[in-house]
PDB file of C-alpha atoms in Angstrom:
ATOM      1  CA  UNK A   1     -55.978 -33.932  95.250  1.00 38.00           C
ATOM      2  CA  UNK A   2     -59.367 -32.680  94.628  1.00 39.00           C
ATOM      3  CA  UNK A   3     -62.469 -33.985  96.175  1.00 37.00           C
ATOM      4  CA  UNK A   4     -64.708 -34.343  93.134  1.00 41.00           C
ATOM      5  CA  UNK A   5     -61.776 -35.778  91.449  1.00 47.00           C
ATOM      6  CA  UNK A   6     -63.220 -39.685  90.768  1.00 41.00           C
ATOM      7  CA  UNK A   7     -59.612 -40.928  89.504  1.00 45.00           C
ATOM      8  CA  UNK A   8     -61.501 -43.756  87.837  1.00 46.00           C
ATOM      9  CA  UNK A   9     -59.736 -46.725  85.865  1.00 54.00           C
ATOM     10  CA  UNK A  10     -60.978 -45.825  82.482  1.00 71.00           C
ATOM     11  CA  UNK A  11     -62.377 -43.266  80.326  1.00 88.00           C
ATOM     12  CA  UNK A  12     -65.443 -45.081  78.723  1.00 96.00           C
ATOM     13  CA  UNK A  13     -67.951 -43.079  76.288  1.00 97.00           C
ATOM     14  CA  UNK A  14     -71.323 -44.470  75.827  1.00 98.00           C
ATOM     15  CA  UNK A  15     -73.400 -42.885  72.872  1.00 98.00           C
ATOM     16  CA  UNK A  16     -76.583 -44.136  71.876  1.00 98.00           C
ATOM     17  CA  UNK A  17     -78.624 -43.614  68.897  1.00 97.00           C
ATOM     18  CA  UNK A  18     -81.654 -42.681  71.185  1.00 95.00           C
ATOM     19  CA  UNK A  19     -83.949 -42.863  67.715  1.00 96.00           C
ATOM     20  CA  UNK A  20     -87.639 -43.102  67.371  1.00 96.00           C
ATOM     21  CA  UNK A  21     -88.290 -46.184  67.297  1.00 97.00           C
ATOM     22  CA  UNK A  22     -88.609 -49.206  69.901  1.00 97.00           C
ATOM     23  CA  UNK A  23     -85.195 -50.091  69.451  1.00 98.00           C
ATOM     24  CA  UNK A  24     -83.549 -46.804  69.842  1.00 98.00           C
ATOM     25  CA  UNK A  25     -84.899 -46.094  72.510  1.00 98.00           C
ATOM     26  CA  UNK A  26     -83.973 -49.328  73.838  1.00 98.00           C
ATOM     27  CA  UNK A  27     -80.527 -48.463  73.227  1.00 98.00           C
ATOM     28  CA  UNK A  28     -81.179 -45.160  75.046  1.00 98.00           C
ATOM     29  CA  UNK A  29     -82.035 -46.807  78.233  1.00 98.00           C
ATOM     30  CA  UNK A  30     -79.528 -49.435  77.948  1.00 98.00           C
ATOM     31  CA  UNK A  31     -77.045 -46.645  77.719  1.00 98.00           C
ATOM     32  CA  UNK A  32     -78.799 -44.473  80.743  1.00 98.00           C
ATOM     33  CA  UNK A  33     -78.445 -47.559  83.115  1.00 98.00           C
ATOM     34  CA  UNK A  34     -74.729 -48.265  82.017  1.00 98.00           C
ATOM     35  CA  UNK A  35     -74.190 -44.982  83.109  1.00 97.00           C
ATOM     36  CA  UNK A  36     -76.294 -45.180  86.182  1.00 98.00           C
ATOM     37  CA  UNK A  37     -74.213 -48.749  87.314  1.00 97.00           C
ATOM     38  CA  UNK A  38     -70.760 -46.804  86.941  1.00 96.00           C
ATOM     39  CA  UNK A  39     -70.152 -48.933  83.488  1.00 96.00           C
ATOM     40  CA  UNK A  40     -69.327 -45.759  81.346  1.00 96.00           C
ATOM     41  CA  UNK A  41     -70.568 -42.163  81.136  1.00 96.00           C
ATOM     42  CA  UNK A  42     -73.250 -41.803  78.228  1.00 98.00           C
ATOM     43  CA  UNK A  43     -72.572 -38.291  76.311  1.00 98.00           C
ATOM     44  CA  UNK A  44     -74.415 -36.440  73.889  1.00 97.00           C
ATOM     45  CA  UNK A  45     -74.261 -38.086  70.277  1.00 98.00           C
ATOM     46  CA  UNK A  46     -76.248 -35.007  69.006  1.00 97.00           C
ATOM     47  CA  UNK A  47     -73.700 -32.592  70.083  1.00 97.00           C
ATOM     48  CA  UNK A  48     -71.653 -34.699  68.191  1.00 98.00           C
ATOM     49  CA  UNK A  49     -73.785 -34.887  65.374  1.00 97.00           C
ATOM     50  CA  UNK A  50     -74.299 -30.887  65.107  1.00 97.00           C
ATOM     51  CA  UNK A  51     -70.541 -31.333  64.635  1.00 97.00           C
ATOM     52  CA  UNK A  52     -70.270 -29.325  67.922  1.00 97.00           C
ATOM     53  CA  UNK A  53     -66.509 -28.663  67.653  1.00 97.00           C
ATOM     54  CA  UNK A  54     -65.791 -29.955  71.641  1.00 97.00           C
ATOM     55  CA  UNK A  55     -68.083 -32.393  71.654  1.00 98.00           C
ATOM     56  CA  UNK A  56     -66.100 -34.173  68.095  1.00 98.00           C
ATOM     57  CA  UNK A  57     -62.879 -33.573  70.068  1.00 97.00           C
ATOM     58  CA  UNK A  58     -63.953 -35.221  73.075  1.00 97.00           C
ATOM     59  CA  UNK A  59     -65.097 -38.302  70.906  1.00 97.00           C
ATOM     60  CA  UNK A  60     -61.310 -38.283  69.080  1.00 96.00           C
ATOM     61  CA  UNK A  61     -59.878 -38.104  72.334  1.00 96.00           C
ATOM     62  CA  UNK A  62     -61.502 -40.843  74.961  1.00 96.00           C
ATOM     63  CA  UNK A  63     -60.268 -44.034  75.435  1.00 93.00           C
ATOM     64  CA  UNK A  64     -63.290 -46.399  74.803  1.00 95.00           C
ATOM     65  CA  UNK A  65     -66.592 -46.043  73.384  1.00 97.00           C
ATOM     66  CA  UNK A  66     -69.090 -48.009  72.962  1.00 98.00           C
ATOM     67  CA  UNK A  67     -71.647 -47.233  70.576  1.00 98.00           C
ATOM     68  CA  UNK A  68     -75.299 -48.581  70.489  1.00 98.00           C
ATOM     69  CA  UNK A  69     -77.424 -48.446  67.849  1.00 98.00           C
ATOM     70  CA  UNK A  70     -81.054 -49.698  67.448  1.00 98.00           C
ATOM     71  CA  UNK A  71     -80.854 -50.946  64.107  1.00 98.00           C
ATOM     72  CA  UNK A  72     -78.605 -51.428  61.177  1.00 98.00           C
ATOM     73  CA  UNK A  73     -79.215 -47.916  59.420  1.00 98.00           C
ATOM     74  CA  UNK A  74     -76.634 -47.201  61.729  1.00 98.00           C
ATOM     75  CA  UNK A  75     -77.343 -43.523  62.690  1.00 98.00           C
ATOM     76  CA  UNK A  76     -74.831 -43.245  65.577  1.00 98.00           C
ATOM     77  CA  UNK A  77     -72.062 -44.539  63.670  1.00 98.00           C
ATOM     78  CA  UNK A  78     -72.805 -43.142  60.628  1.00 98.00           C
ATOM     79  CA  UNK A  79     -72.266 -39.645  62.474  1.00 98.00           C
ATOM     80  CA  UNK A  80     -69.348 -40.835  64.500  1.00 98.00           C
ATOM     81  CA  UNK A  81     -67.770 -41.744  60.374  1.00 97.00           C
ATOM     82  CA  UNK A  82     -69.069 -38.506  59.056  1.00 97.00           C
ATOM     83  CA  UNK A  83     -66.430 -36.764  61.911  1.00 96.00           C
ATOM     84  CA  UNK A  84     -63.267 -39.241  61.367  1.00 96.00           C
ATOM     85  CA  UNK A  85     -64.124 -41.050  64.496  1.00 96.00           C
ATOM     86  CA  UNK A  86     -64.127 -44.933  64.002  1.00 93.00           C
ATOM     87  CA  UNK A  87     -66.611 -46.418  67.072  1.00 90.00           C
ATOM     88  CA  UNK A  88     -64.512 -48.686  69.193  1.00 87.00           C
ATOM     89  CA  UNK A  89     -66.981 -50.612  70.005  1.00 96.00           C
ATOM     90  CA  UNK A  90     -70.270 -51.591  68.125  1.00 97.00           C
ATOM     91  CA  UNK A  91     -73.913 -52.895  69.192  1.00 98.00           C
ATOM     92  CA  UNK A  92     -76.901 -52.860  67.369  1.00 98.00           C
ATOM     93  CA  UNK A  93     -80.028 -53.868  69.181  1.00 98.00           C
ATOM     94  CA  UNK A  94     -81.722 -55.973  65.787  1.00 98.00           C
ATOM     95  CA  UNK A  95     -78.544 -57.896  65.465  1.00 98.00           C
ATOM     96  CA  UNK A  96     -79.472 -59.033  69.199  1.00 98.00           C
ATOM     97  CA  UNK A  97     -82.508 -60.443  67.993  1.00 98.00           C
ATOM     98  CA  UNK A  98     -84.890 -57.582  69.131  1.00 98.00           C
ATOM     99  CA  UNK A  99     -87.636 -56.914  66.564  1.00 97.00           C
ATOM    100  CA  UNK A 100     -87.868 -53.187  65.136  1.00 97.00           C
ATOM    101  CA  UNK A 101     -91.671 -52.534  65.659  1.00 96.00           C
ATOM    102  CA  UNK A 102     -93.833 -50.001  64.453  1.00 91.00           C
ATOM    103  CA  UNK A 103     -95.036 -48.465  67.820  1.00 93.00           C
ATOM    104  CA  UNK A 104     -95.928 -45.360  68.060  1.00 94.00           C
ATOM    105  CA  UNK A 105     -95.820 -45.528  72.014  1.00 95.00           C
ATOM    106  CA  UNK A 106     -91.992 -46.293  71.399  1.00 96.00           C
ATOM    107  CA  UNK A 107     -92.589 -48.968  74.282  1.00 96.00           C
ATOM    108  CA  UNK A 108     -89.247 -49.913  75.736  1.00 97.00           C
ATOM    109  CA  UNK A 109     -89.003 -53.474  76.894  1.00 98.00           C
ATOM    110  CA  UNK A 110     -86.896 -54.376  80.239  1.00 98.00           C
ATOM    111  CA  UNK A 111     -86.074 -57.485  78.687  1.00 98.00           C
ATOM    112  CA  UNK A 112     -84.542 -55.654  75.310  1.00 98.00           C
ATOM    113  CA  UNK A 113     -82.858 -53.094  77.423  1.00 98.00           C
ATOM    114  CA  UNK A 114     -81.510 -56.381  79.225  1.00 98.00           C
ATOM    115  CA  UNK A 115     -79.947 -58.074  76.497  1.00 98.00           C
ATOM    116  CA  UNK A 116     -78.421 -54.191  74.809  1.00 98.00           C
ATOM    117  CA  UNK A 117     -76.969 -53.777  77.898  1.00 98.00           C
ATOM    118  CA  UNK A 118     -75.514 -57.485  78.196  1.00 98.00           C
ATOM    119  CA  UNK A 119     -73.723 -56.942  74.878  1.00 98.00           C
ATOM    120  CA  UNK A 120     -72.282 -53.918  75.676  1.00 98.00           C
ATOM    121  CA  UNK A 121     -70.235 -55.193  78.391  1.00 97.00           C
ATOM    122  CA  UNK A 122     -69.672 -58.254  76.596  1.00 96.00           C
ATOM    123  CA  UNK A 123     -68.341 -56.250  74.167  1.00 94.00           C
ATOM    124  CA  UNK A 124     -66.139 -54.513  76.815  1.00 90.00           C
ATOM    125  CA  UNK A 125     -64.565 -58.032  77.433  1.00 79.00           C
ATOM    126  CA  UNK A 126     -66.562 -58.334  80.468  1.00 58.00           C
ATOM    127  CA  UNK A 127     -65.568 -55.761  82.331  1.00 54.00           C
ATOM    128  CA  UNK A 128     -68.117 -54.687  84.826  1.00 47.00           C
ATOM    129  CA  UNK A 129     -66.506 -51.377  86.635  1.00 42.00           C
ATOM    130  CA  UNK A 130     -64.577 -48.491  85.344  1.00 42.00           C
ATOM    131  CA  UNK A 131     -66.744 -45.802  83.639  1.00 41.00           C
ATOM    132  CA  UNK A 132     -66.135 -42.406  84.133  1.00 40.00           C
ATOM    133  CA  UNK A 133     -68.620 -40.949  86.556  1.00 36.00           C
ATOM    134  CA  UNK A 134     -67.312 -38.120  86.598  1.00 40.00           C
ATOM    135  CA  UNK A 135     -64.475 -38.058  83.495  1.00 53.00           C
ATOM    136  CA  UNK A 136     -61.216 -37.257  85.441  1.00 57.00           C
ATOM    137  CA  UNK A 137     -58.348 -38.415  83.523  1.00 53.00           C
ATOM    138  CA  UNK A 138     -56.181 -38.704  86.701  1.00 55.00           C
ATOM    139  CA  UNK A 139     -56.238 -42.520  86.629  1.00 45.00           C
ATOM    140  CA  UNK A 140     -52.377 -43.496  86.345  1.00 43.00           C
ATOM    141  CA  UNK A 141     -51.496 -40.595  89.150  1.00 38.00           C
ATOM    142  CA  UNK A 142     -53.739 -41.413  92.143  1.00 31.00           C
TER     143      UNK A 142
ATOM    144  CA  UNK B   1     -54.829 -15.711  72.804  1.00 96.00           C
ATOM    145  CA  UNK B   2     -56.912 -17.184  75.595  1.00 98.00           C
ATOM    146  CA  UNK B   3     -56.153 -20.307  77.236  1.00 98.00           C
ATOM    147  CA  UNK B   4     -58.202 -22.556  79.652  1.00 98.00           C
ATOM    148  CA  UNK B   5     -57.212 -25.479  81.362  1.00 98.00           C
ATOM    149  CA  UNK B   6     -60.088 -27.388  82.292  1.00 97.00           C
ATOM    150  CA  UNK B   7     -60.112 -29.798  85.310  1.00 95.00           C
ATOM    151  CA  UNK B   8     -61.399 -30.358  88.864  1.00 92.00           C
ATOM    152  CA  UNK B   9     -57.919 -29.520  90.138  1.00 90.00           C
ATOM    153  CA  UNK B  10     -56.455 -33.639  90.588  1.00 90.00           C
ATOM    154  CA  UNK B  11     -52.726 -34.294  89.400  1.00 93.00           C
ATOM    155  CA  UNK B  12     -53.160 -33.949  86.155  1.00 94.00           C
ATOM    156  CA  UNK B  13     -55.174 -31.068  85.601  1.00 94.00           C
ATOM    157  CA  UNK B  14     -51.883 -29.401  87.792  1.00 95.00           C
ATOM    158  CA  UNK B  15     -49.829 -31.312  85.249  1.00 97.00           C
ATOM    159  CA  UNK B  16     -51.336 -30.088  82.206  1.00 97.00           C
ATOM    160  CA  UNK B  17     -51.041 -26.622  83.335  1.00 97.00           C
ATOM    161  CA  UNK B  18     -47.283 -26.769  83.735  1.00 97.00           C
ATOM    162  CA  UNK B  19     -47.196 -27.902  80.094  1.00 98.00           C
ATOM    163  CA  UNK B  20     -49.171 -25.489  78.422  1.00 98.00           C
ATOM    164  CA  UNK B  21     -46.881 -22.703  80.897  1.00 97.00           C
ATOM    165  CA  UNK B  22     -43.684 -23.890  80.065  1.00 98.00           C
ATOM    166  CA  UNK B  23     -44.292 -24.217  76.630  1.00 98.00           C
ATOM    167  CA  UNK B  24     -45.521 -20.889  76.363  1.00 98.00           C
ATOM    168  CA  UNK B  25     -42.251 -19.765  78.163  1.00 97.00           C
ATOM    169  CA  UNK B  26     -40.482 -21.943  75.448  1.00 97.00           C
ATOM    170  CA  UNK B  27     -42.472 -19.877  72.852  1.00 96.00           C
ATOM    171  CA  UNK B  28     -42.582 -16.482  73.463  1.00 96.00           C
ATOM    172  CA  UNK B  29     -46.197 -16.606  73.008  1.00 96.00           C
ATOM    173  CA  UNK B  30     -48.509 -14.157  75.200  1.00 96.00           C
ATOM    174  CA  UNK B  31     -51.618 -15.630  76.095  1.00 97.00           C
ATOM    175  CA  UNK B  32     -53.481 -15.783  79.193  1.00 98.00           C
ATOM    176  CA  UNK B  33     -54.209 -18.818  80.933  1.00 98.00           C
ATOM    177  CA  UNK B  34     -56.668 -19.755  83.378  1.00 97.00           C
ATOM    178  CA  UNK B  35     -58.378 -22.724  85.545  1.00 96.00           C
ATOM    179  CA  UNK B  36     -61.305 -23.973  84.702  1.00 96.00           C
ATOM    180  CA  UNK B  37     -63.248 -26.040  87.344  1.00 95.00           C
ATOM    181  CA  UNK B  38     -66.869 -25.146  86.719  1.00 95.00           C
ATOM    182  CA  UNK B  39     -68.433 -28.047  85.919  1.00 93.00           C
ATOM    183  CA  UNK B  40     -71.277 -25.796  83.815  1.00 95.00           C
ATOM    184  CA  UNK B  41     -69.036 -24.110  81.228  1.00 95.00           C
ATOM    185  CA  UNK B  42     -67.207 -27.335  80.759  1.00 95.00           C
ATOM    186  CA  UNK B  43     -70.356 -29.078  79.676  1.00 94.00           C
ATOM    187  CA  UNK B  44     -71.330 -25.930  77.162  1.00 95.00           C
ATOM    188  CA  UNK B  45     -67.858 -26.415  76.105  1.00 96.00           C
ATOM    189  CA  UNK B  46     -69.024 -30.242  75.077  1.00 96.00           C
ATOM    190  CA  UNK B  47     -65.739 -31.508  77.164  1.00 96.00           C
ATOM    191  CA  UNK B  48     -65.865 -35.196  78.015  1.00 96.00           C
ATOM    192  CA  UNK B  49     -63.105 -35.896  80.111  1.00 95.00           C
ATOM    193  CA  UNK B  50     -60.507 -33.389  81.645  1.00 95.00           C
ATOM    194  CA  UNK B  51     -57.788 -32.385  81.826  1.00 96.00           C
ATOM    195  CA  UNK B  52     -58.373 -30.224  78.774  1.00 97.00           C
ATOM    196  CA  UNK B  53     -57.335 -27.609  77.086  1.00 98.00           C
ATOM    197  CA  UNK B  54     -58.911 -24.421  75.250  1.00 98.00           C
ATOM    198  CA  UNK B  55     -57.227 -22.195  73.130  1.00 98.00           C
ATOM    199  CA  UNK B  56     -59.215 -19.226  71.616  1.00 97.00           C
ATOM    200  CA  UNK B  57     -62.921 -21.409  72.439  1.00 96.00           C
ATOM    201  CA  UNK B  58     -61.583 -24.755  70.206  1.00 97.00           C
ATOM    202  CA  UNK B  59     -60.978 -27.645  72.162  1.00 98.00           C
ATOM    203  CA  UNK B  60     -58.116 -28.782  71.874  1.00 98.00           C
ATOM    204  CA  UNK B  61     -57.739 -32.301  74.152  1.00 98.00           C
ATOM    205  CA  UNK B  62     -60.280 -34.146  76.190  1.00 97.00           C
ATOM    206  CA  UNK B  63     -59.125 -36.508  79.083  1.00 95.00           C
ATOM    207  CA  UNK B  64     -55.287 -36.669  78.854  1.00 94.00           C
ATOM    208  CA  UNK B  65     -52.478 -34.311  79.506  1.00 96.00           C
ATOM    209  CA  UNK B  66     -50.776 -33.348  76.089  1.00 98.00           C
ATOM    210  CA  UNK B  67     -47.482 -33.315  75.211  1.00 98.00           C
ATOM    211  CA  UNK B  68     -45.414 -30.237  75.248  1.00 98.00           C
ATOM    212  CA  UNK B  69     -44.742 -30.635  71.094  1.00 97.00           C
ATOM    213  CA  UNK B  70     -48.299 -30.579  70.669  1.00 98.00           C
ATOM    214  CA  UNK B  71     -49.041 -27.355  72.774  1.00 98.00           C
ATOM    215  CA  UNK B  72     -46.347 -25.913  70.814  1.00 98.00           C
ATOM    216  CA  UNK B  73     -47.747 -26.956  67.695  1.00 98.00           C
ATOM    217  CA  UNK B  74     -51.268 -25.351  68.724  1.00 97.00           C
ATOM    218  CA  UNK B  75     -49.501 -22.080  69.918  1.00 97.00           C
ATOM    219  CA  UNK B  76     -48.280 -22.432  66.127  1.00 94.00           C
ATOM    220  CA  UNK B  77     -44.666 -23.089  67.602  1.00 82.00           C
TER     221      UNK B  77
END
Protein backbone atom coordinates (compact mmCIF):
# COMPACT_ATOMS: atom_id res chain seq x y z
CA UNK A 1 0.00 0.00 0.00
CA UNK A 2 0.98 3.51 -0.43
CA UNK A 3 2.51 5.66 2.16
CA UNK A 4 0.39 8.79 1.87
CA UNK A 5 -2.49 6.52 1.67
CA UNK A 6 -4.49 7.63 5.21
CA UNK A 7 -7.11 4.61 4.83
CA UNK A 8 -9.32 6.62 7.16
CA UNK A 9 -12.84 5.35 8.50
CA UNK A 10 -14.94 7.84 6.70
CA UNK A 11 -15.19 10.22 3.98
CA UNK A 12 -16.55 13.42 5.76
CA UNK A 13 -16.99 16.86 3.71
CA UNK A 14 -17.11 19.97 5.65
CA UNK A 15 -18.30 23.15 3.65
CA UNK A 16 -18.86 26.31 5.20
CA UNK A 17 -20.58 29.34 4.11
CA UNK A 18 -17.40 31.42 5.02
CA UNK A 19 -19.78 34.78 4.41
CA UNK A 20 -19.19 38.28 5.48
CA UNK A 21 -20.51 38.54 8.33
CA UNK A 22 -19.63 37.54 12.10
CA UNK A 23 -21.34 34.44 11.78
CA UNK A 24 -19.93 33.17 8.61
CA UNK A 25 -16.99 33.53 9.41
CA UNK A 26 -17.62 31.81 12.53
CA UNK A 27 -18.67 28.95 10.60
CA UNK A 28 -15.42 29.28 8.60
CA UNK A 29 -13.27 28.72 11.54
CA UNK A 30 -15.41 26.20 13.06
CA UNK A 31 -14.98 24.32 9.85
CA UNK A 32 -10.95 25.10 9.62
CA UNK A 33 -10.48 23.54 13.17
CA UNK A 34 -12.74 20.42 12.36
CA UNK A 35 -10.44 19.92 9.77
CA UNK A 36 -7.37 20.73 11.73
CA UNK A 37 -8.64 17.97 14.75
CA UNK A 38 -8.99 15.14 11.97
CA UNK A 39 -13.05 15.58 12.30
CA UNK A 40 -13.60 15.97 8.44
CA UNK A 41 -11.77 17.62 5.53
CA UNK A 42 -13.33 21.20 4.78
CA UNK A 43 -13.49 21.69 0.76
CA UNK A 44 -14.18 24.49 -1.33
CA UNK A 45 -18.03 25.46 -1.37
CA UNK A 46 -17.13 28.13 -4.04
CA UNK A 47 -15.79 25.67 -6.41
CA UNK A 48 -18.92 24.21 -5.87
CA UNK A 49 -20.80 27.18 -6.25
CA UNK A 50 -19.03 28.23 -9.73
CA UNK A 51 -20.65 24.88 -10.53
CA UNK A 52 -17.02 23.67 -11.06
CA UNK A 53 -17.96 20.37 -12.76
CA UNK A 54 -15.39 18.11 -10.23
CA UNK A 55 -15.89 19.93 -7.47
CA UNK A 56 -20.26 19.18 -7.86
CA UNK A 57 -19.19 15.56 -8.47
CA UNK A 58 -17.13 15.26 -5.54
CA UNK A 59 -20.08 16.74 -3.39
CA UNK A 60 -22.63 13.90 -5.15
CA UNK A 61 -20.20 11.42 -4.40
CA UNK A 62 -18.82 11.64 -0.52
CA UNK A 63 -20.24 9.95 2.14
CA UNK A 64 -21.05 12.69 4.77
CA UNK A 65 -21.19 16.30 4.79
CA UNK A 66 -21.78 18.53 7.01
CA UNK A 67 -22.74 21.85 6.07
CA UNK A 68 -22.45 25.10 8.20
CA UNK A 69 -24.03 28.03 7.61
CA UNK A 70 -23.97 31.38 9.52
CA UNK A 71 -27.42 32.26 9.24
CA UNK A 72 -30.73 31.19 7.89
CA UNK A 73 -30.41 32.81 4.27
CA UNK A 74 -28.83 29.67 3.87
CA UNK A 75 -26.12 30.42 1.22
CA UNK A 76 -24.23 27.08 1.44
CA UNK A 77 -27.19 25.06 1.08
CA UNK A 78 -28.90 27.02 -1.16
CA UNK A 79 -25.87 26.26 -3.64
CA UNK A 80 -25.51 22.69 -2.57
CA UNK A 81 -29.83 22.62 -3.84
CA UNK A 82 -29.09 24.68 -6.86
CA UNK A 83 -26.58 21.42 -7.96
CA UNK A 84 -29.05 18.40 -6.85
CA UNK A 85 -27.02 17.84 -3.79
CA UNK A 86 -29.24 17.56 -0.58
CA UNK A 87 -26.68 18.56 2.61
CA UNK A 88 -26.51 15.58 4.88
CA UNK A 89 -26.05 17.34 7.55
CA UNK A 90 -27.20 20.95 8.55
CA UNK A 91 -25.92 23.77 11.10
CA UNK A 92 -26.63 27.20 11.15
CA UNK A 93 -24.73 29.31 13.59
CA UNK A 94 -28.11 31.86 14.55
CA UNK A 95 -30.14 28.81 15.25
CA UNK A 96 -27.27 28.17 17.98
CA UNK A 97 -28.12 31.25 19.56
CA UNK A 98 -25.18 33.38 18.14
CA UNK A 99 -26.29 36.93 17.27
CA UNK A 100 -25.70 38.10 13.50
CA UNK A 101 -23.92 41.51 14.16
CA UNK A 102 -23.18 44.25 12.04
CA UNK A 103 -19.30 44.32 12.35
CA UNK A 104 -17.41 45.43 9.97
CA UNK A 105 -14.18 43.87 11.66
CA UNK A 106 -16.10 40.47 11.05
CA UNK A 107 -14.75 39.65 14.71
CA UNK A 108 -14.87 35.92 15.21
CA UNK A 109 -15.61 34.85 18.73
CA UNK A 110 -13.79 31.59 20.29
CA UNK A 111 -16.76 31.02 22.17
CA UNK A 112 -19.17 31.05 18.81
CA UNK A 113 -16.66 29.03 16.95
CA UNK A 114 -17.03 26.74 20.19
CA UNK A 115 -20.54 26.08 20.17
CA UNK A 116 -20.57 25.75 15.68
CA UNK A 117 -18.17 23.33 16.16
CA UNK A 118 -20.04 21.44 19.14
CA UNK A 119 -23.06 21.05 16.86
CA UNK A 120 -21.38 19.79 14.14
CA UNK A 121 -20.24 16.76 15.78
CA UNK A 122 -23.32 16.53 17.60
CA UNK A 123 -24.80 16.42 14.52
CA UNK A 124 -22.36 13.63 13.46
CA UNK A 125 -23.90 11.53 16.37
CA UNK A 126 -20.94 12.24 18.38
CA UNK A 127 -18.44 10.95 16.59
CA UNK A 128 -15.15 12.53 17.33
CA UNK A 129 -12.52 10.78 14.71
CA UNK A 130 -12.79 9.81 11.15
CA UNK A 131 -12.39 12.75 8.69
CA UNK A 132 -10.56 12.41 5.75
CA UNK A 133 -7.17 14.00 6.10
CA UNK A 134 -6.17 13.12 3.28
CA UNK A 135 -9.52 11.63 1.23
CA UNK A 136 -8.39 8.00 0.43
CA UNK A 137 -11.33 5.91 -0.09
CA UNK A 138 -9.37 2.72 0.84
CA UNK A 139 -11.19 2.34 4.18
CA UNK A 140 -12.93 -1.24 3.88
CA UNK A 141 -9.45 -2.72 2.21
CA UNK A 142 -6.70 -1.83 4.72
CA UNK B 1 -10.75 9.25 -25.22
CA UNK B 2 -8.52 9.99 -22.26
CA UNK B 3 -8.80 8.32 -19.07
CA UNK B 4 -7.25 9.07 -15.58
CA UNK B 5 -7.44 7.19 -12.60
CA UNK B 6 -6.76 9.28 -9.79
CA UNK B 7 -5.33 7.92 -6.47
CA UNK B 8 -2.25 7.75 -4.22
CA UNK B 9 -1.73 4.17 -5.38
CA UNK B 10 -3.66 2.17 -1.98
CA UNK B 11 -5.98 -0.93 -2.88
CA UNK B 12 -8.44 0.69 -4.36
CA UNK B 13 -7.02 3.10 -6.57
CA UNK B 14 -5.29 -0.54 -8.04
CA UNK B 15 -8.88 -1.74 -7.93
CA UNK B 16 -10.46 0.90 -9.81
CA UNK B 17 -7.98 0.63 -12.48
CA UNK B 18 -8.73 -3.01 -13.20
CA UNK B 19 -12.35 -1.90 -13.68
CA UNK B 20 -12.10 0.82 -15.93
CA UNK B 21 -9.34 -1.86 -18.01
CA UNK B 22 -11.46 -4.66 -18.15
CA UNK B 23 -14.34 -2.89 -19.07
CA UNK B 24 -12.68 -1.26 -21.77
CA UNK B 25 -11.53 -4.80 -22.92
CA UNK B 26 -15.31 -5.71 -22.56
CA UNK B 27 -16.00 -2.68 -24.87
CA UNK B 28 -13.87 -2.40 -27.58
CA UNK B 29 -13.34 1.09 -26.67
CA UNK B 30 -9.72 2.73 -27.33
CA UNK B 31 -8.81 5.10 -24.84
CA UNK B 32 -5.77 5.68 -22.98
CA UNK B 33 -5.52 5.36 -19.43
CA UNK B 34 -3.22 6.63 -16.97
CA UNK B 35 -2.32 7.07 -13.04
CA UNK B 36 -2.81 9.94 -11.50
CA UNK B 37 -1.02 10.53 -8.11
CA UNK B 38 -0.15 14.21 -8.17
CA UNK B 39 -1.75 15.60 -5.52
CA UNK B 40 -1.71 19.26 -7.57
CA UNK B 41 -3.71 18.33 -10.68
CA UNK B 42 -6.10 16.42 -8.53
CA UNK B 43 -6.97 19.52 -6.58
CA UNK B 44 -7.36 21.70 -10.08
CA UNK B 45 -9.42 18.82 -11.01
CA UNK B 46 -11.75 19.82 -7.75
CA UNK B 47 -11.47 15.87 -6.69
CA UNK B 48 -12.44 15.24 -3.08
CA UNK B 49 -11.74 11.85 -2.38
CA UNK B 50 -9.99 9.19 -4.67
CA UNK B 51 -10.10 6.73 -6.21
CA UNK B 52 -11.51 8.63 -9.16
CA UNK B 53 -12.00 8.60 -12.40
CA UNK B 54 -11.64 11.10 -15.51
CA UNK B 55 -12.85 10.58 -18.75
CA UNK B 56 -12.20 13.32 -21.43
CA UNK B 57 -11.52 16.18 -18.19
CA UNK B 58 -15.32 15.36 -16.50
CA UNK B 59 -15.18 13.75 -13.35
CA UNK B 60 -16.73 11.07 -13.24
CA UNK B 61 -16.55 9.48 -9.35
CA UNK B 62 -15.00 10.87 -6.23
CA UNK B 63 -13.97 8.47 -3.32
CA UNK B 64 -15.28 4.98 -4.30
CA UNK B 65 -14.39 2.43 -6.87
CA UNK B 66 -17.29 2.21 -9.53
CA UNK B 67 -18.90 -0.51 -10.79
CA UNK B 68 -18.00 -2.07 -14.04
CA UNK B 69 -21.87 -1.23 -15.52
CA UNK B 70 -21.24 2.22 -14.78
CA UNK B 71 -17.76 2.53 -16.57
CA UNK B 72 -19.47 0.92 -19.34
CA UNK B 73 -22.21 3.22 -19.29
CA UNK B 74 -19.64 6.29 -19.34
CA UNK B 75 -17.59 4.62 -22.21
CA UNK B 76 -21.28 4.82 -23.74
CA UNK B 77 -21.32 0.87 -23.55
Amino acid sequence: MSKSCCCSSKQRMILACSGGSNVGQAANQAAVELTREGFGKMYCLAGIGGGLQGFVQSARDVEEMIVLDGCPVGCAKAILTREGVTPGRYVVATDLGIEKVKDPRLTVLDEDVRRIKEAARASAGGLAAGGAPTSCGCADKA
Amino acid sequence: MEIKVLGPGCPKCHETEKIVREALAESGVAANVTHVSDFQEMAMLGVFATPAVVIDGQVKVSGKVPAKKDVLAWLGK
